[in-house]
Amino acid sequence: GNSVTQMEGPVTLSEEAFLTINCTYTATGYPSLFWYVQYPGEGLQLLLKATKADDKGSNKGFEATYRKETTSFHLEKGSVQVSDSAVYFCALSFTGGGNKLTFGTGTQLKVEL
Amino acid sequence: NAGVTQTPKFRILKIGQSMTLQCTQDMNHNYMYWYRQDPGMGLKLIYYSVGAGITDKGEVPNGYNVSRSTTEDFPLRLELAAPSQTSVYFCASNLGGEVSETQYFGPGTRLLVL
């Protein structure tokens, strides 16, 4: 079956540090890939997505590139802020069949002053 | 546009009790989903629906039931609550169709079964 593996957290960084959260996937075929973010006490919201190989998704300074050869979709940000503290989920889905999402376990990010 | 709304926000149940978690969306989305989120885990799909009158099981459907009588509403029913159902439940919706669109999530319902 399909699966998503993320690096374990928590990840603790100082403000303005560089962020990488690793995500790899296992799937038959070529899924769409997503990063969702969950702020404390809230539901998930889409951060960025990529629908085909070599696509780069970007939003709010975050970026991730769909790498077919390494089955990866690592999340990066050049300079994190305290307000980026949240849990980040990598996910995949296939068009059709209900567009169901398969999630990774999430990575908690804590950014300190 | 309220998006996806869920009620209640928090509930405590005794073992064996039943309850319905409500979910409503006002975006005219065809697809709706129920997930549960356990501590330190990702979200697991319980049930989903691709339109009114159509529902299907997800990864962890045991102990739950759903119905979809309208496009807007997708209630989740817990019968005979068990401690293993202590979790945070999220409802989500998706426009659906041939393109994999963004899922929009509600704020969640925190359920504690004692």
PDB file of C-alpha atoms in Angstrom:
ATOM      1  CA  GLY A   1       0.000   0.000   0.000  1.00  0.00           C
ATOM      2  CA  ASN A   2       0.896   3.668  -0.052  1.00  0.00           C
ATOM      3  CA  SER A   3       2.873   5.196   2.786  1.00  0.00           C
ATOM      4  CA  VAL A   4       4.636   8.390   3.802  1.00  0.00           C
ATOM      5  CA  THR A   5       7.655   8.587   6.102  1.00  0.00           C
ATOM      6  CA  GLN A   6       8.710  11.786   7.829  1.00  0.00           C
ATOM      7  CA  MET A   7      11.624  12.612  10.070  1.00  0.00           C
ATOM      8  CA  GLU A   8      10.748  12.414  13.731  1.00  0.00           C
ATOM      9  CA  GLY A   9      10.477  15.495  15.850  1.00  0.00           C
ATOM     10  CA  PRO A  10      10.436  17.656  17.676  1.00  0.00           C
ATOM     11  CA  VAL A  11      12.747  19.853  15.663  1.00  0.00           C
ATOM     12  CA  THR A  12      13.924  22.867  17.659  1.00  0.00           C
ATOM     13  CA  LEU A  13      15.509  25.800  15.849  1.00  0.00           C
ATOM     14  CA  SER A  14      16.508  29.338  16.604  1.00  0.00           C
ATOM     15  CA  GLU A  15      14.759  32.113  14.749  1.00  0.00           C
ATOM     16  CA  GLU A  16      16.261  32.781  11.283  1.00  0.00           C
ATOM     17  CA  ALA A  17      17.744  29.279  11.076  1.00  0.00           C
ATOM     18  CA  PHE A  18      17.395  27.109   7.974  1.00  0.00           C
ATOM     19  CA  LEU A  19      14.732  24.415   8.086  1.00  0.00           C
ATOM     20  CA  THR A  20      14.592  21.036   6.393  1.00  0.00           C
ATOM     21  CA  ILE A  21      11.967  18.419   7.181  1.00  0.00           C
ATOM     22  CA  ASN A  22      12.493  15.196   5.268  1.00  0.00           C
ATOM     23  CA  CYS A  23       9.655  13.314   3.630  1.00  0.00           C
ATOM     24  CA  THR A  24       9.804  10.188   1.493  1.00  0.00           C
ATOM     25  CA  TYR A  25       6.971   8.150   0.087  1.00  0.00           C
ATOM     26  CA  THR A  26       6.156   4.683  -1.186  1.00  0.00           C
ATOM     27  CA  ALA A  27       3.469   4.394  -3.813  1.00  0.00           C
ATOM     28  CA  THR A  28       2.582   2.576  -6.987  1.00  0.00           C
ATOM     29  CA  GLY A  29       2.490   5.257  -9.635  1.00  0.00           C
ATOM     30  CA  TYR A  30       2.941   8.997  -9.318  1.00  0.00           C
ATOM     31  CA  PRO A  31       0.841  10.639  -6.637  1.00  0.00           C
ATOM     32  CA  SER A  32       0.267  14.284  -5.870  1.00  0.00           C
ATOM     33  CA  LEU A  33       2.268  15.400  -2.844  1.00  0.00           C
ATOM     34  CA  PHE A  34       1.285  17.839  -0.136  1.00  0.00           C
ATOM     35  CA  TRP A  35       2.544  19.562   2.959  1.00  0.00           C
ATOM     36  CA  TYR A  36      -0.126  20.450   5.516  1.00  0.00           C
ATOM     37  CA  VAL A  37       0.484  22.525   8.643  1.00  0.00           C
ATOM     38  CA  GLN A  38      -1.349  22.339  11.951  1.00  0.00           C
ATOM     39  CA  TYR A  39      -1.037  25.274  14.340  1.00  0.00           C
ATOM     40  CA  PRO A  40      -1.774  24.619  18.030  1.00  0.00           C
ATOM     41  CA  GLY A  41      -5.460  23.932  18.655  1.00  0.00           C
ATOM     42  CA  GLU A  42      -6.419  24.177  14.996  1.00  0.00           C
ATOM     43  CA  GLY A  43      -7.247  21.923  12.073  1.00  0.00           C
ATOM     44  CA  LEU A  44      -4.877  21.222   9.230  1.00  0.00           C
ATOM     45  CA  GLN A  45      -4.392  23.661   6.394  1.00  0.00           C
ATOM     46  CA  LEU A  46      -2.618  23.210   3.096  1.00  0.00           C
ATOM     47  CA  LEU A  47       0.847  24.742   2.999  1.00  0.00           C
ATOM     48  CA  LEU A  48       1.934  23.707  -0.500  1.00  0.00           C
ATOM     49  CA  LYS A  49       1.553  20.962  -3.060  1.00  0.00           C
ATOM     50  CA  ALA A  50       3.069  19.475  -6.226  1.00  0.00           C
ATOM     51  CA  THR A  51       1.228  17.316  -8.690  1.00  0.00           C
ATOM     52  CA  LYS A  52       4.002  15.921 -10.893  1.00  0.00           C
ATOM     53  CA  ALA A  53       7.695  15.124 -10.899  1.00  0.00           C
ATOM     54  CA  ASP A  54      10.103  18.082 -10.701  1.00  0.00           C
ATOM     55  CA  ASP A  55       7.297  20.454  -9.706  1.00  0.00           C
ATOM     56  CA  LYS A  56       8.172  22.848  -6.905  1.00  0.00           C
ATOM     57  CA  GLY A  57       5.487  23.904  -4.492  1.00  0.00           C
ATOM     58  CA  SER A  58       5.990  27.126  -2.550  1.00  0.00           C
ATOM     59  CA  ASN A  59       4.098  29.269  -0.065  1.00  0.00           C
ATOM     60  CA  LYS A  60       4.966  31.659   2.776  1.00  0.00           C
ATOM     61  CA  GLY A  61       8.705  31.137   2.189  1.00  0.00           C
ATOM     62  CA  PHE A  62       8.413  27.338   2.345  1.00  0.00           C
ATOM     63  CA  GLU A  63       9.399  25.207  -0.634  1.00  0.00           C
ATOM     64  CA  ALA A  64       9.370  21.538  -1.585  1.00  0.00           C
ATOM     65  CA  THR A  65      10.354  19.823  -4.830  1.00  0.00           C
ATOM     66  CA  TYR A  66       8.794  16.578  -6.075  1.00  0.00           C
ATOM     67  CA  ARG A  67      11.729  14.220  -6.673  1.00  0.00           C
ATOM     68  CA  LYS A  68      10.599  11.092  -8.491  1.00  0.00           C
ATOM     69  CA  GLU A  69      14.045   9.483  -8.534  1.00  0.00           C
ATOM     70  CA  THR A  70      14.370   9.621  -4.743  1.00  0.00           C
ATOM     71  CA  THR A  71      10.613   9.482  -4.006  1.00  0.00           C
ATOM     72  CA  SER A  72      11.009  12.524  -1.789  1.00  0.00           C
ATOM     73  CA  PHE A  73       9.305  15.831  -1.059  1.00  0.00           C
ATOM     74  CA  HIS A  74      11.445  17.567   1.547  1.00  0.00           C
ATOM     75  CA  LEU A  75      10.175  20.800   3.072  1.00  0.00           C
ATOM     76  CA  GLU A  76      12.601  23.741   3.325  1.00  0.00           C
ATOM     77  CA  LYS A  77      12.579  27.308   4.537  1.00  0.00           C
ATOM     78  CA  GLY A  78      15.527  29.624   4.515  1.00  0.00           C
ATOM     79  CA  SER A  79      14.756  31.593   7.667  1.00  0.00           C
ATOM     80  CA  VAL A  80      12.187  30.373  10.184  1.00  0.00           C
ATOM     81  CA  GLN A  81      10.186  32.571  12.515  1.00  0.00           C
ATOM     82  CA  VAL A  82       8.630  31.883  15.909  1.00  0.00           C
ATOM     83  CA  SER A  83       5.242  31.986  14.166  1.00  0.00           C
ATOM     84  CA  ASP A  84       6.258  28.917  12.111  1.00  0.00           C
ATOM     85  CA  SER A  85       6.051  26.753  15.221  1.00  0.00           C
ATOM     86  CA  ALA A  86       3.535  24.055  14.333  1.00  0.00           C
ATOM     87  CA  VAL A  87       3.212  20.422  13.301  1.00  0.00           C
ATOM     88  CA  TYR A  88       3.955  19.713   9.639  1.00  0.00           C
ATOM     89  CA  PHE A  89       2.438  16.753   7.810  1.00  0.00           C
ATOM     90  CA  CYS A  90       3.568  15.327   4.505  1.00  0.00           C
ATOM     91  CA  ALA A  91       0.842  13.546   2.527  1.00  0.00           C
ATOM     92  CA  LEU A  92       0.090  11.968  -0.821  1.00  0.00           C
ATOM     93  CA  SER A  93      -3.007  11.263  -2.851  1.00  0.00           C
ATOM     94  CA  PHE A  94      -4.024   9.860  -6.200  1.00  0.00           C
ATOM     95  CA  THR A  95      -6.614  11.473  -8.407  1.00  0.00           C
ATOM     96  CA  GLY A  96      -9.783   9.435  -8.415  1.00  0.00           C
ATOM     97  CA  GLY A  97     -10.903   6.861  -5.872  1.00  0.00           C
ATOM     98  CA  GLY A  98     -12.049   9.643  -3.578  1.00  0.00           C
ATOM     99  CA  ASN A  99      -8.793  11.678  -3.643  1.00  0.00           C
ATOM    100  CA  LYS A 100      -7.936  10.187  -0.292  1.00  0.00           C
ATOM    101  CA  LEU A 101      -4.905  11.494   1.584  1.00  0.00           C
ATOM    102  CA  THR A 102      -2.262   9.249   3.137  1.00  0.00           C
ATOM    103  CA  PHE A 103      -0.410  11.136   5.863  1.00  0.00           C
ATOM    104  CA  GLY A 104       2.964  10.857   7.487  1.00  0.00           C
ATOM    105  CA  THR A 105       3.124  10.937  11.284  1.00  0.00           C
ATOM    106  CA  GLY A 106       3.889  14.660  11.427  1.00  0.00           C
ATOM    107  CA  THR A 107       6.942  16.621  12.550  1.00  0.00           C
ATOM    108  CA  GLN A 108       6.670  19.157  15.323  1.00  0.00           C
ATOM    109  CA  LEU A 109       8.704  22.321  14.778  1.00  0.00           C
ATOM    110  CA  LYS A 110       9.569  24.642  17.639  1.00  0.00           C
ATOM    111  CA  VAL A 111      11.225  27.946  16.833  1.00  0.00           C
ATOM    112  CA  GLU A 112      12.821  29.874  19.685  1.00  0.00           C
ATOM    113  CA  LEU A 113      14.041  33.456  19.917  1.00  0.00           C
TER     114      LEU A 113
ATOM    115  CA  ASN B   1     -18.095  31.402   3.923  1.00  0.00           C
ATOM    116  CA  ALA B   2     -17.614  29.396   7.110  1.00  0.00           C
ATOM    117  CA  GLY B   3     -15.792  26.524   5.376  1.00  0.00           C
ATOM    118  CA  VAL B   4     -15.929  23.276   7.349  1.00  0.00           C
ATOM    119  CA  THR B   5     -17.555  23.438  10.761  1.00  0.00           C
ATOM    120  CA  GLN B   6     -17.618  20.719  13.406  1.00  0.00           C
ATOM    121  CA  THR B   7     -19.587  20.303  16.603  1.00  0.00           C
ATOM    122  CA  PRO B   8     -19.005  19.732  19.449  1.00  0.00           C
ATOM    123  CA  LYS B   9     -15.485  20.975  20.098  1.00  0.00           C
ATOM    124  CA  PHE B  10     -14.994  18.683  23.060  1.00  0.00           C
ATOM    125  CA  ARG B  11     -16.928  15.816  24.595  1.00  0.00           C
ATOM    126  CA  ILE B  12     -16.469  13.290  27.356  1.00  0.00           C
ATOM    127  CA  LEU B  13     -18.266   9.962  26.925  1.00  0.00           C
ATOM    128  CA  LYS B  14     -18.632   6.992  29.200  1.00  0.00           C
ATOM    129  CA  ILE B  15     -17.810   3.542  27.881  1.00  0.00           C
ATOM    130  CA  GLY B  16     -20.787   2.152  25.991  1.00  0.00           C
ATOM    131  CA  GLN B  17     -22.433   5.506  25.283  1.00  0.00           C
ATOM    132  CA  SER B  18     -23.080   6.685  21.748  1.00  0.00           C
ATOM    133  CA  MET B  19     -22.851  10.067  20.080  1.00  0.00           C
ATOM    134  CA  THR B  20     -22.844  11.809  16.718  1.00  0.00           C
ATOM    135  CA  LEU B  21     -20.120  14.170  15.608  1.00  0.00           C
ATOM    136  CA  GLN B  22     -21.510  16.788  13.276  1.00  0.00           C
ATOM    137  CA  CYS B  23     -19.744  18.147  10.191  1.00  0.00           C
ATOM    138  CA  THR B  24     -21.040  20.743   7.744  1.00  0.00           C
ATOM    139  CA  GLN B  25     -19.399  22.451   4.780  1.00  0.00           C
ATOM    140  CA  ASP B  26     -20.710  25.398   2.792  1.00  0.00           C
ATOM    141  CA  MET B  27     -18.346  25.208  -0.187  1.00  0.00           C
ATOM    142  CA  ASN B  28     -20.544  22.878  -2.252  1.00  0.00           C
ATOM    143  CA  HIS B  29     -17.799  20.257  -2.176  1.00  0.00           C
ATOM    144  CA  ASN B  30     -18.679  16.799  -3.414  1.00  0.00           C
ATOM    145  CA  TYR B  31     -16.168  14.830  -1.338  1.00  0.00           C
ATOM    146  CA  MET B  32     -16.090  14.679   2.451  1.00  0.00           C
ATOM    147  CA  TYR B  33     -13.910  12.764   4.893  1.00  0.00           C
ATOM    148  CA  TRP B  34     -13.559  11.815   8.538  1.00  0.00           C
ATOM    149  CA  TYR B  35     -10.109  11.349  10.068  1.00  0.00           C
ATOM    150  CA  ARG B  36      -8.894  10.577  13.560  1.00  0.00           C
ATOM    151  CA  GLN B  37      -5.622  11.866  14.945  1.00  0.00           C
ATOM    152  CA  ASP B  38      -3.967  10.044  17.815  1.00  0.00           C
ATOM    153  CA  PRO B  39      -1.020  11.545  19.752  1.00  0.00           C
ATOM    154  CA  GLY B  40       2.225  11.318  17.805  1.00  0.00           C
ATOM    155  CA  MET B  41       0.473   9.781  14.841  1.00  0.00           C
ATOM    156  CA  GLY B  42      -0.655  11.036  11.504  1.00  0.00           C
ATOM    157  CA  LEU B  43      -4.269  11.216  10.516  1.00  0.00           C
ATOM    158  CA  LYS B  44      -6.071   7.985   9.736  1.00  0.00           C
ATOM    159  CA  LEU B  45      -9.053   7.939   7.397  1.00  0.00           C
ATOM    160  CA  ILE B  46     -12.227   6.548   8.975  1.00  0.00           C
ATOM    161  CA  TYR B  47     -14.849   7.021   6.249  1.00  0.00           C
ATOM    162  CA  TYR B  48     -15.302   9.137   3.182  1.00  0.00           C
ATOM    163  CA  SER B  49     -18.037  10.134   0.775  1.00  0.00           C
ATOM    164  CA  VAL B  50     -17.899  11.180  -2.865  1.00  0.00           C
ATOM    165  CA  GLY B  51     -21.441  12.512  -2.932  1.00  0.00           C
ATOM    166  CA  ALA B  52     -24.825  12.446  -1.284  1.00  0.00           C
ATOM    167  CA  GLY B  53     -25.919   8.873  -0.693  1.00  0.00           C
ATOM    168  CA  ILE B  54     -22.442   7.429  -1.299  1.00  0.00           C
ATOM    169  CA  THR B  55     -20.077   6.446   1.496  1.00  0.00           C
ATOM    170  CA  ASP B  56     -17.101   4.128   1.763  1.00  0.00           C
ATOM    171  CA  LYS B  57     -14.764   2.794   4.411  1.00  0.00           C
ATOM    172  CA  GLY B  58     -11.336   4.166   5.017  1.00  0.00           C
ATOM    173  CA  GLU B  59      -8.431   2.658   6.905  1.00  0.00           C
ATOM    174  CA  VAL B  60     -10.002   2.471  10.401  1.00  0.00           C
ATOM    175  CA  PRO B  61     -13.827   2.218  10.104  1.00  0.00           C
ATOM    176  CA  ASN B  62     -14.572  -0.240  12.925  1.00  0.00           C
ATOM    177  CA  GLY B  63     -16.816   1.205  15.613  1.00  0.00           C
ATOM    178  CA  TYR B  64     -18.074   4.059  13.441  1.00  0.00           C
ATOM    179  CA  ASN B  65     -20.892   4.732  11.012  1.00  0.00           C
ATOM    180  CA  VAL B  66     -21.616   7.568   8.616  1.00  0.00           C
ATOM    181  CA  SER B  67     -24.366   8.833   6.385  1.00  0.00           C
ATOM    182  CA  ARG B  68     -24.505  11.480   3.669  1.00  0.00           C
ATOM    183  CA  SER B  69     -28.052  12.580   2.976  1.00  0.00           C
ATOM    184  CA  THR B  70     -27.093  16.062   1.734  1.00  0.00           C
ATOM    185  CA  THR B  71     -24.069  17.608   0.061  1.00  0.00           C
ATOM    186  CA  GLU B  72     -23.425  19.819   3.087  1.00  0.00           C
ATOM    187  CA  ASP B  73     -23.568  17.367   5.995  1.00  0.00           C
ATOM    188  CA  PHE B  74     -21.510  14.312   6.861  1.00  0.00           C
ATOM    189  CA  PRO B  75     -22.174  13.139  10.452  1.00  0.00           C
ATOM    190  CA  LEU B  76     -20.036  10.487  12.128  1.00  0.00           C
ATOM    191  CA  ARG B  77     -21.772   8.127  14.547  1.00  0.00           C
ATOM    192  CA  LEU B  78     -20.009   6.319  17.388  1.00  0.00           C
ATOM    193  CA  GLU B  79     -21.910   3.362  18.781  1.00  0.00           C
ATOM    194  CA  LEU B  80     -20.822   1.768  22.056  1.00  0.00           C
ATOM    195  CA  ALA B  81     -17.908   4.107  22.744  1.00  0.00           C
ATOM    196  CA  ALA B  82     -14.630   2.483  23.822  1.00  0.00           C
ATOM    197  CA  PRO B  83     -11.458   4.004  25.347  1.00  0.00           C
ATOM    198  CA  SER B  84      -9.650   3.229  22.069  1.00  0.00           C
ATOM    199  CA  GLN B  85     -11.853   5.857  20.409  1.00  0.00           C
ATOM    200  CA  THR B  86     -10.339   8.617  22.515  1.00  0.00           C
ATOM    201  CA  SER B  87      -8.882  10.856  19.832  1.00  0.00           C
ATOM    202  CA  VAL B  88      -9.229  14.105  17.942  1.00  0.00           C
ATOM    203  CA  TYR B  89     -11.584  13.823  14.997  1.00  0.00           C
ATOM    204  CA  PHE B  90     -11.273  15.970  11.903  1.00  0.00           C
ATOM    205  CA  CYS B  91     -13.755  16.398   9.113  1.00  0.00           C
ATOM    206  CA  ALA B  92     -12.534  17.574   5.711  1.00  0.00           C
ATOM    207  CA  SER B  93     -13.956  18.331   2.293  1.00  0.00           C
ATOM    208  CA  ASN B  94     -12.653  18.414  -1.263  1.00  0.00           C
ATOM    209  CA  LEU B  95     -14.181  19.692  -4.474  1.00  0.00           C
ATOM    210  CA  GLY B  96     -13.601  16.282  -6.060  1.00  0.00           C
ATOM    211  CA  GLY B  97     -13.430  15.319  -9.691  1.00  0.00           C
ATOM    212  CA  GLU B  98     -10.506  14.422 -11.890  1.00  0.00           C
ATOM    213  CA  VAL B  99      -7.998  16.812 -10.355  1.00  0.00           C
ATOM    214  CA  SER B 100      -6.658  16.152  -6.875  1.00  0.00           C
ATOM    215  CA  GLU B 101      -7.761  19.284  -5.080  1.00  0.00           C
ATOM    216  CA  THR B 102      -6.919  20.657  -1.676  1.00  0.00           C
ATOM    217  CA  GLN B 103      -8.707  19.180   1.312  1.00  0.00           C
ATOM    218  CA  TYR B 104     -10.177  21.738   3.702  1.00  0.00           C
ATOM    219  CA  PHE B 105     -10.259  20.739   7.339  1.00  0.00           C
ATOM    220  CA  GLY B 106     -12.550  21.630  10.185  1.00  0.00           C
ATOM    221  CA  PRO B 107     -11.195  22.666  13.611  1.00  0.00           C
ATOM    222  CA  GLY B 108     -11.654  19.197  15.097  1.00  0.00           C
ATOM    223  CA  THR B 109     -13.613  17.505  17.861  1.00  0.00           C
ATOM    224  CA  ARG B 110     -11.696  16.241  20.877  1.00  0.00           C
ATOM    225  CA  LEU B 111     -13.299  13.113  22.322  1.00  0.00           C
ATOM    226  CA  LEU B 112     -12.430  11.474  25.600  1.00  0.00           C
ATOM    227  CA  VAL B 113     -13.932   8.074  26.448  1.00  0.00           C
ATOM    228  CA  LEU B 114     -13.708   7.068  30.099  1.00  0.00           C
TER     229      LEU B 114
END
